[in-house]
CSV table of C-alpha atoms in Angstrom, one decimal:
chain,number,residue,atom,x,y,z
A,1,UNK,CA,300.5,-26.8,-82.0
A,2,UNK,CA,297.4,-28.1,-80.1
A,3,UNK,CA,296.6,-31.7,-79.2
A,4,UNK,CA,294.4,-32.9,-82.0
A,5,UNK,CA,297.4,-31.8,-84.8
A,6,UNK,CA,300.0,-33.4,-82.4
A,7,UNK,CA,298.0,-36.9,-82.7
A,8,UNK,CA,297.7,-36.6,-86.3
A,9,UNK,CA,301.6,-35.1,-86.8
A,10,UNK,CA,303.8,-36.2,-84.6
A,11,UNK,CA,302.7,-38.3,-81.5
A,12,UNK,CA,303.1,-41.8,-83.4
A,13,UNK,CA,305.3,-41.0,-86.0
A,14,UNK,CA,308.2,-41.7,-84.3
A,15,UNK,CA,307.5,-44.8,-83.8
A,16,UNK,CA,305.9,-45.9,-87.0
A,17,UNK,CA,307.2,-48.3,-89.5
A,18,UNK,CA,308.7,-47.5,-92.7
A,19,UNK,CA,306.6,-50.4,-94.4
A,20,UNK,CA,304.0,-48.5,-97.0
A,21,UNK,CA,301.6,-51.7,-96.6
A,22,UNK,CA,301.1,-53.9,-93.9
A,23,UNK,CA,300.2,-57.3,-94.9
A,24,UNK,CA,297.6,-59.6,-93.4
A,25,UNK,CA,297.8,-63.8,-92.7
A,26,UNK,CA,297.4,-64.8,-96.5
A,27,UNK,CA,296.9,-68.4,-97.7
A,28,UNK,CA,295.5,-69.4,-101.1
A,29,UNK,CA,295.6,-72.6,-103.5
A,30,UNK,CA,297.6,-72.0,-106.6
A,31,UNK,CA,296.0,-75.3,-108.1
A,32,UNK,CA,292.7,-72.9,-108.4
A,33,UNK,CA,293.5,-70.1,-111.0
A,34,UNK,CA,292.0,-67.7,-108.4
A,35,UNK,CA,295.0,-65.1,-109.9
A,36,UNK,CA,292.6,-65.5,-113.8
A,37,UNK,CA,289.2,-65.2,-111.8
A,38,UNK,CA,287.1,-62.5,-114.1
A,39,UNK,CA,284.0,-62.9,-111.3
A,40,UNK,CA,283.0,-63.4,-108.3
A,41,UNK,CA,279.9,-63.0,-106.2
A,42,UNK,CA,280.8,-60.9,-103.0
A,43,UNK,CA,278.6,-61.0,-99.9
A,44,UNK,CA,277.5,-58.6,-97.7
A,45,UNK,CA,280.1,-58.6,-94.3
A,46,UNK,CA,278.6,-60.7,-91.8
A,47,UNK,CA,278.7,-59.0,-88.1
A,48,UNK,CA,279.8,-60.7,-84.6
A,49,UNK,CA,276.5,-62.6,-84.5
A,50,UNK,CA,277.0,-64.6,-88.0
A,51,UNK,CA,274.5,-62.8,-89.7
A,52,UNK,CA,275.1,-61.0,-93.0
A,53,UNK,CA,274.8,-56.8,-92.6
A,54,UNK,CA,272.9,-55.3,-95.3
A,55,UNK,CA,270.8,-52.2,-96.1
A,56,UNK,CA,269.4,-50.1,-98.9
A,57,UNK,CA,270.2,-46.8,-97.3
A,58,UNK,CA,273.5,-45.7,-98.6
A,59,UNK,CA,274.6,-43.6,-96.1
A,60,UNK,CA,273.8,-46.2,-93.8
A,61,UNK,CA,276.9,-48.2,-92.3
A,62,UNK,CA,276.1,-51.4,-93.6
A,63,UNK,CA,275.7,-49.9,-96.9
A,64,UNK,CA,279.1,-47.8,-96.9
A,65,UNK,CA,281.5,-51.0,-96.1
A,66,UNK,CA,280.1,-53.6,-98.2
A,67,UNK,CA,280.3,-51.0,-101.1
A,68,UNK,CA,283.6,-49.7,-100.3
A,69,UNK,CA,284.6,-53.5,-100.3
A,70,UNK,CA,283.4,-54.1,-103.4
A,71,UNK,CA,284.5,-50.7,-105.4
A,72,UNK,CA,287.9,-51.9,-104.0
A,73,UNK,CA,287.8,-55.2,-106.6
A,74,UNK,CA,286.1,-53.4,-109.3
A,75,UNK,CA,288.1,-50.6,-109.9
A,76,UNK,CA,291.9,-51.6,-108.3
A,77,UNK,CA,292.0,-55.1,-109.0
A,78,UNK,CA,289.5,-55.0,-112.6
A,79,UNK,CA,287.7,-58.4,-111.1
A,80,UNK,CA,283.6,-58.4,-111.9
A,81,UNK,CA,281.7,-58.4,-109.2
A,82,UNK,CA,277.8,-59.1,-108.0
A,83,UNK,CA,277.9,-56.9,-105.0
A,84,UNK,CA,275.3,-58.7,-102.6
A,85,UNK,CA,276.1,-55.9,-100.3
A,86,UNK,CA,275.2,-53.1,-102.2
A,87,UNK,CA,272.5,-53.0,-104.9
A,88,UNK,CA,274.1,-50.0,-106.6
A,89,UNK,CA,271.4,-48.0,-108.8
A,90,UNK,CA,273.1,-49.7,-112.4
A,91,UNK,CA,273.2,-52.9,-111.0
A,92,UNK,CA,269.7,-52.6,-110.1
A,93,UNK,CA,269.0,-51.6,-113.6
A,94,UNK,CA,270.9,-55.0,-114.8
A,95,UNK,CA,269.2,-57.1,-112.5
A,96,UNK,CA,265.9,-58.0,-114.1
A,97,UNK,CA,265.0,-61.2,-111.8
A,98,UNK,CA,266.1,-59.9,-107.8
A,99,UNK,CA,264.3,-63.0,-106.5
A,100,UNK,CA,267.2,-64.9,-108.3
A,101,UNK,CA,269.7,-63.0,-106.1
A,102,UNK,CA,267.6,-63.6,-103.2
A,103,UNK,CA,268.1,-67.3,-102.9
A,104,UNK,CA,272.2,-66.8,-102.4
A,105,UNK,CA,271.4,-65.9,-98.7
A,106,UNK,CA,269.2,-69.1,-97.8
A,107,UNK,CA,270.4,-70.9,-94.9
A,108,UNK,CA,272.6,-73.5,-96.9
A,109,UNK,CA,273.7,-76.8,-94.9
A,110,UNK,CA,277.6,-76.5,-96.7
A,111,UNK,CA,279.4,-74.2,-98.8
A,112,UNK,CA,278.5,-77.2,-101.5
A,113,UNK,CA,275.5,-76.9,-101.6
A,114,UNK,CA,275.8,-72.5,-101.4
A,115,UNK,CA,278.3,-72.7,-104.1
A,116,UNK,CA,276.1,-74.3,-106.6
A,117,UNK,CA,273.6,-72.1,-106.5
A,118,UNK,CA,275.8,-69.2,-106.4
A,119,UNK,CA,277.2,-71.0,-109.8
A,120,UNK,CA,273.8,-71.7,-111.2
A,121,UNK,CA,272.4,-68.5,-110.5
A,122,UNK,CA,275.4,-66.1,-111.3
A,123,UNK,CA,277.8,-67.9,-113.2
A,124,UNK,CA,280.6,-66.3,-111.1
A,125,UNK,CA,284.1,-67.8,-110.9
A,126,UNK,CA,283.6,-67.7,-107.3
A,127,UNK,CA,282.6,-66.0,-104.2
A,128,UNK,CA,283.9,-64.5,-101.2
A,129,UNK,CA,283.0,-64.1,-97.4
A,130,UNK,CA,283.7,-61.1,-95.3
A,131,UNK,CA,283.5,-62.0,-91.3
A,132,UNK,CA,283.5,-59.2,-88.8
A,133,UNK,CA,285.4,-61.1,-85.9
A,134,UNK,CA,286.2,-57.8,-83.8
A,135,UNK,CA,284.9,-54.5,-83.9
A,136,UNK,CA,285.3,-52.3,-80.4
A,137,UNK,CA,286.6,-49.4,-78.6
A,138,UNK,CA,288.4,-48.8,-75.9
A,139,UNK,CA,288.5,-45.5,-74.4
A,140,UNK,CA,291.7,-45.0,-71.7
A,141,UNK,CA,293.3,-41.8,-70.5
A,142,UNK,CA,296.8,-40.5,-70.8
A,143,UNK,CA,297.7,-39.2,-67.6
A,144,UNK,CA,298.9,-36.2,-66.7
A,145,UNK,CA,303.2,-36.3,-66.4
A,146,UNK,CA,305.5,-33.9,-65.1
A,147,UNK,CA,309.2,-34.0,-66.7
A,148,UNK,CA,312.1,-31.9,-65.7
A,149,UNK,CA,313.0,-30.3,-69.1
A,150,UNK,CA,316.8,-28.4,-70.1
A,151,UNK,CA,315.9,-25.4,-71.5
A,152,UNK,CA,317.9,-23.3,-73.8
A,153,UNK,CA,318.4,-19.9,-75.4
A,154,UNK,CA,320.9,-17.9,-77.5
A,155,UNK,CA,321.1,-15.6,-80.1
A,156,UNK,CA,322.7,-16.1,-83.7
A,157,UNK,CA,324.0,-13.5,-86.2
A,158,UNK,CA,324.9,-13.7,-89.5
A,159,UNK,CA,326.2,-11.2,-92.0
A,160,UNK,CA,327.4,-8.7,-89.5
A,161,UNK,CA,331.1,-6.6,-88.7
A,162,UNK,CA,332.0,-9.9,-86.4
A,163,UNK,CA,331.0,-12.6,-89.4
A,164,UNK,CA,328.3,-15.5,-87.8
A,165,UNK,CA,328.4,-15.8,-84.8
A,166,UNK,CA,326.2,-17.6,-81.7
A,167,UNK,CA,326.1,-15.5,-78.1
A,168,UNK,CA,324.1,-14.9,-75.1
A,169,UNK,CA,323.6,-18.6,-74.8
A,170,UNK,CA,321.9,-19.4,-71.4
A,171,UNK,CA,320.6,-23.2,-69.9
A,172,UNK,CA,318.0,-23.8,-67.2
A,173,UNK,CA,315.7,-26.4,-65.9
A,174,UNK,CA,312.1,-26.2,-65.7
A,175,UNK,CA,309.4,-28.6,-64.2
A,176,UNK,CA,306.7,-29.2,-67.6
A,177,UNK,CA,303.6,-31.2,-66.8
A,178,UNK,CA,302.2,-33.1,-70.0
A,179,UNK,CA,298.4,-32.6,-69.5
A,180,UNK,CA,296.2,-35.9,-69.2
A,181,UNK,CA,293.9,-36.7,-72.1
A,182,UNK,CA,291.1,-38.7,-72.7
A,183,UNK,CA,291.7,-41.5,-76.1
A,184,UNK,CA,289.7,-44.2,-77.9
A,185,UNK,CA,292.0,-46.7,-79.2
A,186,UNK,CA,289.6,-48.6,-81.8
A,187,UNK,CA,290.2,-52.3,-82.6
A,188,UNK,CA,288.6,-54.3,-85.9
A,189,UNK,CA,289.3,-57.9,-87.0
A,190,UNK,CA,288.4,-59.2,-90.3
A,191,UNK,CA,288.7,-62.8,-91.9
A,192,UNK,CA,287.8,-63.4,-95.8
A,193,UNK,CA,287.1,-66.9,-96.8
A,194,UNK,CA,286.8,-67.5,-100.7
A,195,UNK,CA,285.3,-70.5,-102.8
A,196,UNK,CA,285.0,-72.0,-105.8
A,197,UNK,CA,282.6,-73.3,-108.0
A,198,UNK,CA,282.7,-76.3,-106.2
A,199,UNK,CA,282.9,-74.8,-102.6
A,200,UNK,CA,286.1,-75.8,-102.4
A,201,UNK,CA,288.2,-72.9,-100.4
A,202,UNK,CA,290.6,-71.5,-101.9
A,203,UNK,CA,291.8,-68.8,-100.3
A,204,UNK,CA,292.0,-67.3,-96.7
A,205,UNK,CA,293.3,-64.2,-94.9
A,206,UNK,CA,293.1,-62.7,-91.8
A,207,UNK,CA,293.9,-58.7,-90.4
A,208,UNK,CA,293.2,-56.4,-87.6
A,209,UNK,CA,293.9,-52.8,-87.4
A,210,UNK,CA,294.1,-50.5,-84.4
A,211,UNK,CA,293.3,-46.8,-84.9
A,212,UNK,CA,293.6,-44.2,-82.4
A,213,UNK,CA,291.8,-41.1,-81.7
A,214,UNK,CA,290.4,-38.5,-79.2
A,215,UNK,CA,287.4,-39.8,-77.1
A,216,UNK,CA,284.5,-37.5,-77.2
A,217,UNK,CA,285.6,-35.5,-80.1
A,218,UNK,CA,285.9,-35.1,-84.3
A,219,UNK,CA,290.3,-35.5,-84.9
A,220,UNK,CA,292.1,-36.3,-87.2
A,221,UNK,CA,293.9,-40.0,-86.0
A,222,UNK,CA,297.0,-41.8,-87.4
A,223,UNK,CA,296.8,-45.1,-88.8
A,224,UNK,CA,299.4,-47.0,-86.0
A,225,UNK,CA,300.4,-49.7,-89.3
A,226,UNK,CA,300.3,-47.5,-92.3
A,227,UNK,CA,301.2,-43.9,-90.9
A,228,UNK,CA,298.7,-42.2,-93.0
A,229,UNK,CA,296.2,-39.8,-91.7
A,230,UNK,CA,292.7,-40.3,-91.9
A,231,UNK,CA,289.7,-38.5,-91.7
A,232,UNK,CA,288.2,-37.7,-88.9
A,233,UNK,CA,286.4,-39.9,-86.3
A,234,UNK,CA,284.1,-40.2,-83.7
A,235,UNK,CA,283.7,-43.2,-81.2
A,236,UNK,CA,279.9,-44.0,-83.0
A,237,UNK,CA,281.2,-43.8,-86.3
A,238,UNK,CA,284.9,-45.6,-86.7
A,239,UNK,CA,283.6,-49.1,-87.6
A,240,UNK,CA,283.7,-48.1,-91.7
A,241,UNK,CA,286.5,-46.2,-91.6
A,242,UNK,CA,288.7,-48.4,-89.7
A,243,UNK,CA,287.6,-51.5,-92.0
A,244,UNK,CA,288.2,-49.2,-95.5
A,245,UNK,CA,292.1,-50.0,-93.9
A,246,UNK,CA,291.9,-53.8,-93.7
A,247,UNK,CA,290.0,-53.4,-97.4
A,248,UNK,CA,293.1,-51.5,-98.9
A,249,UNK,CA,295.3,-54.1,-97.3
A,250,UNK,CA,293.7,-56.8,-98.5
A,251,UNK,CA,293.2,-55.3,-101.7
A,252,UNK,CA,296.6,-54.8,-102.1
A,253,UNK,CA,297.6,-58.5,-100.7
A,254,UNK,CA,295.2,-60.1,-103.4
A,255,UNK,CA,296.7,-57.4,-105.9
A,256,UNK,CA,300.2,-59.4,-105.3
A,257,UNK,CA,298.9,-62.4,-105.9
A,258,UNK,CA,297.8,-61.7,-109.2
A,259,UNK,CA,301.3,-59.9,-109.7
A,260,UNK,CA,302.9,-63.2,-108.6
A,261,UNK,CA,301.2,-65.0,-110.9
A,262,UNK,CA,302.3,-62.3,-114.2
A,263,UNK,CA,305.9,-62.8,-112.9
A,264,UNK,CA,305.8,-66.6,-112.9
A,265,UNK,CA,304.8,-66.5,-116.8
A,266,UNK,CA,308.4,-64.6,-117.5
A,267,UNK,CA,310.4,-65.1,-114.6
A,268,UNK,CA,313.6,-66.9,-115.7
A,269,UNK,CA,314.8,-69.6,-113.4
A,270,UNK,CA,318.1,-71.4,-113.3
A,271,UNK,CA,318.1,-75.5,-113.4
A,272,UNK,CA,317.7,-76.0,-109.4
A,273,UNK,CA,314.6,-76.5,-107.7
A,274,UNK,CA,313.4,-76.1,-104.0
A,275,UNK,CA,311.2,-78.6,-101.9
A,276,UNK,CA,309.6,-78.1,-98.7
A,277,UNK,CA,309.6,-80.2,-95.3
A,278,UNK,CA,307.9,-78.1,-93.8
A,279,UNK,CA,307.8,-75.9,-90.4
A,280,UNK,CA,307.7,-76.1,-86.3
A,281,UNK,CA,305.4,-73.8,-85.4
A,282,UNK,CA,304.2,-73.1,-81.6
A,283,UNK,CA,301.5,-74.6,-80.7
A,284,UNK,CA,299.2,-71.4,-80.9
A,285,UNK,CA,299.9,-70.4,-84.1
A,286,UNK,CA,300.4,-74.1,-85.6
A,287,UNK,CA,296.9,-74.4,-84.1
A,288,UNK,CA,295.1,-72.0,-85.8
A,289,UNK,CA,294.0,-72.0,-89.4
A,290,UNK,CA,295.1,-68.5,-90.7
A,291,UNK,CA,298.4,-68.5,-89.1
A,292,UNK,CA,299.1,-71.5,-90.1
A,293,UNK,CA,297.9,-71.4,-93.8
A,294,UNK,CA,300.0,-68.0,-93.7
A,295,UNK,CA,302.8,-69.5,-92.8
A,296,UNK,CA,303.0,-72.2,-95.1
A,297,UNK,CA,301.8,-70.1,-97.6
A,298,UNK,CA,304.6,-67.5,-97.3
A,299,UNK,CA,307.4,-69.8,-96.8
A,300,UNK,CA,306.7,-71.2,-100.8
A,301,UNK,CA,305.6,-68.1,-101.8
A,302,UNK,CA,308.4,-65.8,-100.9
A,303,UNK,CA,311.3,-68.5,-102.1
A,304,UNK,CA,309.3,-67.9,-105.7
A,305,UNK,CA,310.0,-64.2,-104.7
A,306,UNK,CA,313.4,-64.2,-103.7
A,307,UNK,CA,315.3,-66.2,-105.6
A,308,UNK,CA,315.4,-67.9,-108.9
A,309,UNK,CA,315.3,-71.6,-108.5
A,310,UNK,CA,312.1,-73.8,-110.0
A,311,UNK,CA,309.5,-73.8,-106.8
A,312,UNK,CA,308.6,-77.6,-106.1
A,313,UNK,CA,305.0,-76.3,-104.9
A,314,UNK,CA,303.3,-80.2,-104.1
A,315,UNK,CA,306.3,-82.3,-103.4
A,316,UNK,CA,306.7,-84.1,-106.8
A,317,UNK,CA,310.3,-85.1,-106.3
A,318,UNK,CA,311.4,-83.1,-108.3
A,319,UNK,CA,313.6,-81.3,-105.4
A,320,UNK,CA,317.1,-81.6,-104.1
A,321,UNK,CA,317.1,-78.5,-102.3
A,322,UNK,CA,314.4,-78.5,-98.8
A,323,UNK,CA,313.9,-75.8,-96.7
A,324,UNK,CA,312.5,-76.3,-93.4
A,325,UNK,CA,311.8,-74.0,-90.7
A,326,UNK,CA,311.8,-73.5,-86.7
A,327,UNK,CA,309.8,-70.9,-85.6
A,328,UNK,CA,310.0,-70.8,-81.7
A,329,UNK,CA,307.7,-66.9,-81.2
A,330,UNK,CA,304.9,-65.8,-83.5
A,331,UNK,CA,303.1,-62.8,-81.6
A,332,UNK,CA,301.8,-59.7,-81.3
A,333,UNK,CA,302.2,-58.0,-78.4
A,334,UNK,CA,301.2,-54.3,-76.9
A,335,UNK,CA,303.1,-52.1,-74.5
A,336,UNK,CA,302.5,-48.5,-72.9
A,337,UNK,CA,304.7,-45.7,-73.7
A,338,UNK,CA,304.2,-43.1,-71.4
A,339,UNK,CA,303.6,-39.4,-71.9
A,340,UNK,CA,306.9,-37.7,-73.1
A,341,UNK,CA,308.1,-34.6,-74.7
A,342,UNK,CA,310.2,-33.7,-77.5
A,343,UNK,CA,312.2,-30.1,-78.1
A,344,UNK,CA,312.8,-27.9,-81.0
A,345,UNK,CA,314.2,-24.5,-81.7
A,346,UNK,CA,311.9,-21.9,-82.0
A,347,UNK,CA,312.5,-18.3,-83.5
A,348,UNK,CA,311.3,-15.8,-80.5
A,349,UNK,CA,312.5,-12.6,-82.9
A,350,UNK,CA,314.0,-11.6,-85.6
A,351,UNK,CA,316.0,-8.2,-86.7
A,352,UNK,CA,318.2,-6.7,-89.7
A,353,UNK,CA,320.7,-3.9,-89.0
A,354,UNK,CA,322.7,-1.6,-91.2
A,355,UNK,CA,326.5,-1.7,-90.8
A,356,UNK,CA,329.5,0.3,-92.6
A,357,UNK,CA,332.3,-1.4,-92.9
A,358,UNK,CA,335.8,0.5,-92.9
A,359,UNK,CA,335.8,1.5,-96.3
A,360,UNK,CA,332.2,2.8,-96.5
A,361,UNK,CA,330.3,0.1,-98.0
A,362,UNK,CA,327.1,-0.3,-96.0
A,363,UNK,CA,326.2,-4.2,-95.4
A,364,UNK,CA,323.1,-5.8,-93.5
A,365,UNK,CA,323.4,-8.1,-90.7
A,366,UNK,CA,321.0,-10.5,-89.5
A,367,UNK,CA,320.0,-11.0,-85.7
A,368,UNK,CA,318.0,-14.2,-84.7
A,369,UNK,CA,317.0,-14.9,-80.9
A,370,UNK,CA,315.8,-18.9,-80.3
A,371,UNK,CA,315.0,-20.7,-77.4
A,372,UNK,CA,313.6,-24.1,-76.5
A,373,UNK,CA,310.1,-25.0,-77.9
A,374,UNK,CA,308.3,-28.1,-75.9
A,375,UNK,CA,306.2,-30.4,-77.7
A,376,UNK,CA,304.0,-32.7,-75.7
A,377,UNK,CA,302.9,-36.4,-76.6
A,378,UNK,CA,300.3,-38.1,-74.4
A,379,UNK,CA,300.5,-42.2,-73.6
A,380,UNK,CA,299.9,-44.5,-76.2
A,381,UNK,CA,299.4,-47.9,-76.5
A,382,UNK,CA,302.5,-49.9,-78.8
A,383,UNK,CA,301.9,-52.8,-80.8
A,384,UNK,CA,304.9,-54.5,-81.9
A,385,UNK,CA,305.0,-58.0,-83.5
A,386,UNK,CA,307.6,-60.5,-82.7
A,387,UNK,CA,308.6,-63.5,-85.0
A,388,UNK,CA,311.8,-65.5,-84.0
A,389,UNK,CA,313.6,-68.7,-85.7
A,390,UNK,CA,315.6,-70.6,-88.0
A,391,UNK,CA,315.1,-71.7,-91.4
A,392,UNK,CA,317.5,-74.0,-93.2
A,393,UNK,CA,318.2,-75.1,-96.8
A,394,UNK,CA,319.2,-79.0,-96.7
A,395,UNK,CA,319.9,-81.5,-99.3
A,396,UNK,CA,318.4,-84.7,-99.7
A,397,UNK,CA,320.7,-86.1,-97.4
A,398,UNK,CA,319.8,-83.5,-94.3
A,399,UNK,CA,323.2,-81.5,-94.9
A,400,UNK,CA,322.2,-78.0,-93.9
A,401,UNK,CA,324.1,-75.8,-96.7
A,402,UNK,CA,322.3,-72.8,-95.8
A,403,UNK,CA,320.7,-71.3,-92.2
A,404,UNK,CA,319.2,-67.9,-91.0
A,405,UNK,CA,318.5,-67.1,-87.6
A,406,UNK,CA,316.5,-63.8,-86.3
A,407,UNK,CA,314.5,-61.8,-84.1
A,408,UNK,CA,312.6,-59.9,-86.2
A,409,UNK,CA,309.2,-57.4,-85.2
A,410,UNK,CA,307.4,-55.0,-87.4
A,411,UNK,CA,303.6,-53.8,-87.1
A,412,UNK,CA,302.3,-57.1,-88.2
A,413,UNK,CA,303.1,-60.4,-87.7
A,414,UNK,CA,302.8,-61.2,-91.0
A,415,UNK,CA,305.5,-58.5,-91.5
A,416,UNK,CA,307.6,-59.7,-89.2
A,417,UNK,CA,307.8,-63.0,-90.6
A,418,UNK,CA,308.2,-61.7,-94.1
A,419,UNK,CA,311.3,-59.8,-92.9
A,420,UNK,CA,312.7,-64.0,-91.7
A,421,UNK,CA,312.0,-65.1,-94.9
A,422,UNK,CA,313.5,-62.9,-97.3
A,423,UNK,CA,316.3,-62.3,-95.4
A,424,UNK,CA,316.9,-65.9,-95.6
A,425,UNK,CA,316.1,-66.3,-99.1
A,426,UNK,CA,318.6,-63.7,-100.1
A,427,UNK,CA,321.7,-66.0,-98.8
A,428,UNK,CA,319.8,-69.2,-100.7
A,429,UNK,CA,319.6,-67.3,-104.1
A,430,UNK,CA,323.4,-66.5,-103.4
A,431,UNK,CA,324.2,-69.9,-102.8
A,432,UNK,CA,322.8,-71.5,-105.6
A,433,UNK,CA,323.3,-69.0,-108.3
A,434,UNK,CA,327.1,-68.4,-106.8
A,435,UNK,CA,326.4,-64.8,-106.8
């Protein structure tokens, strides 16, 4: 197997996590019916200098993510869109009045004042904005490593005058150098801010992905958070690929939230309701606006999730359950995992023989001869999140009657502090439904 199919195949998967979707820092208001929204206006991504990133060439970059983006709403999550980003030929055929659409991308003074004539002009329910906060590459090499490997041969038969049998097993050590290798690890950030009619925002969310692949060259890569292959790459052409992930991911984020929102019409819930006092965060993370919207965000929205007690979302007494929350690590961290190998048996050759056995029936035996195949996986660089605390449920009197403490780390930190949550969750469903 040569490098490029050991990237895509088997270099990270090993080390991949089970998760099918990695989920971003999500926040929104559930006073603002943004689950019922029918349409929204959807801007054009605006690059690392602020500026919005359009063109009428649709093989052109700019062209490619902003309709990607918008295809994603259209057609996964059935919202109706006006895709500032890309003037598709039927929309251009709806479009009577362009100049109309022209006057969304005026220099507004506040998203007030931008989201009354996004109103007046479109009628939209909405509209959201798509910030490119980090799009790079960073080429590295794998170097070269020399391993002392235990090698192994034998021969296995089957079917023959002796029954199965294994023989002419032999071990030795050999000295196997992994060669270097030349990568591009690719990084890209993205953070959506949505608004109302009112410019009120409503919703926020945050991702970055990091994709691999072979500097100088067309490969196939692994996603490091989803596991899936993608097509191929090259260093001047990652920057739509790598966003088409954070689209799915947000797509499928925002697709929850309108799932949420289907559940809480049927969902039955027992006569108990939670209340929240809230959560020690460090000071990073309780310092920053989409971790800590996230955070608040998924402590209320997974106790709707996991368990079946009424959800006291703005405090109005009607709680005499609380939970409140310590979390003392929120991070995302990266480590190097050096070149290593791994083995596997490989068929050298393969024989059948004729055999009569002592009262003349003729029989065929099988003869297979193995020995140890080497597999080599260059460096990489690991990303592992880490979210560590406690969350308790308390009465009204401070009595903890529930508490969860962990260490947990996914892809994501968003993931990893899922993991806290529901874990925690499941022993408060327990304890107030008695199950």
């Amino acid at each position: 197997m040569n490098w490029k199919k050991i990237v895509a195949a088997m270099s990270f998967a090993a080390i991949l996590p089970s998760t099918a979707f990695a989920h971003g820092e999500l926040w929104y208001d559930p006073t603002s019916h943004l689950p019922q929204f029918k349409k929204i206006v959807v801007y054009p991504f605006r690059g690392l200098d602020g500026e919005f990133k359009k063109s009428e060439d649709e093989k052109s970059e700019e062209y490619l993510a902003n309709d990607f983006f918008d295809k994603r709403f259209v057609r996964k999550l059935k919202i109706k869109t006006i895709p500032l980003g890309s003037s598709l030929k039927e929309n251009k055929e709806i479009r009577v009045d362009e100049e109309k659409y022209q006057s969304l991308y005026q220099k507004f003074p506040s998203e007030k004042e931008r989201a009354e004539t996004v109103s007046s002009v479109t009628g939209a329910d909405g509209y959201i904005l798509t910030d490119i906060t980090r799009a790079e590459i960073e080429p590295h090499t794998s170097p070269a490593k020399t391993v002392t490997v235990q090698m192994r041969s034998w021969t296995e038969e089957t079917g023959g005058p002796n029954g199965n049998r294994t023989y002419d097993e032999r071990n030795w050590n050999i000295s196997h150098t992994i060669p270097a290798q030349e990568l591009v690890l690719y990084h890209m950030g993205a953070n959506y801010n949505m608004y109302n009619r009112t410019g009120k925002k409503i919703m926020t969310y945050r991702n970055f992905e990091h994709t691999y692949g072979e500097s100088g060259a067309v490969v196939a890569v692994t996603n490091l958070f989803t596991g899936k292959s993608k097509k191929a790459l090259k260093p001047d052409r990652y920057k739509v690929e790598v966003f088409k992930d954070i689209v799915n991911e947000f797509r499928k984020d925002f697709e929850d939230i309108q799932d949420n929102f289907k559940d809480n019409k049927k969902k039955e819930r027992i006569a108990k309701t939670i209340g929240f006092k809230g959560i020690n965060l460090p000071s990073k993370t309780g310092g920053d606006e989409y971790s800590l919207k996230s955070a608040y965000f998924s402590m209320k929205d997974l106790a709707f999730k996991y368990t079946d007690a009424q959800i006291d979302y703005n405090g109005d007494g009607s709680a005499k359950y609380f939970v409140q929350g310590t979390i003392n690590n929120y991070s995302l961290d990266r480590k190097w995992i050096e070149p290593y190998v791994t083995l596997y048996n490989k068929l050298v050759k393969e024989e059948k023989k004729d055999w009569i056995d002592s009262k003349g029936v003729k029989h065929t035996m099988k003869i297979k001869k193995y020995e140890t195949g080497i597999t080599d996986h260059h460096g990489y660089w690991q990303y592992t999140a880490t979210v560590n605390g406690t969350f308790n449920l308390v009465d009204s009197s401070g009595k903890v009657l529930v508490s969860h403490t962990a260490n947990e780390t996914d892809d994501k930190e968003a993931d990893a502090y899922r993991h806290l949550l529901k874990d925690f969750y499941g022993k408060v469903n327990k304890y107030l439904t008695g199950k």
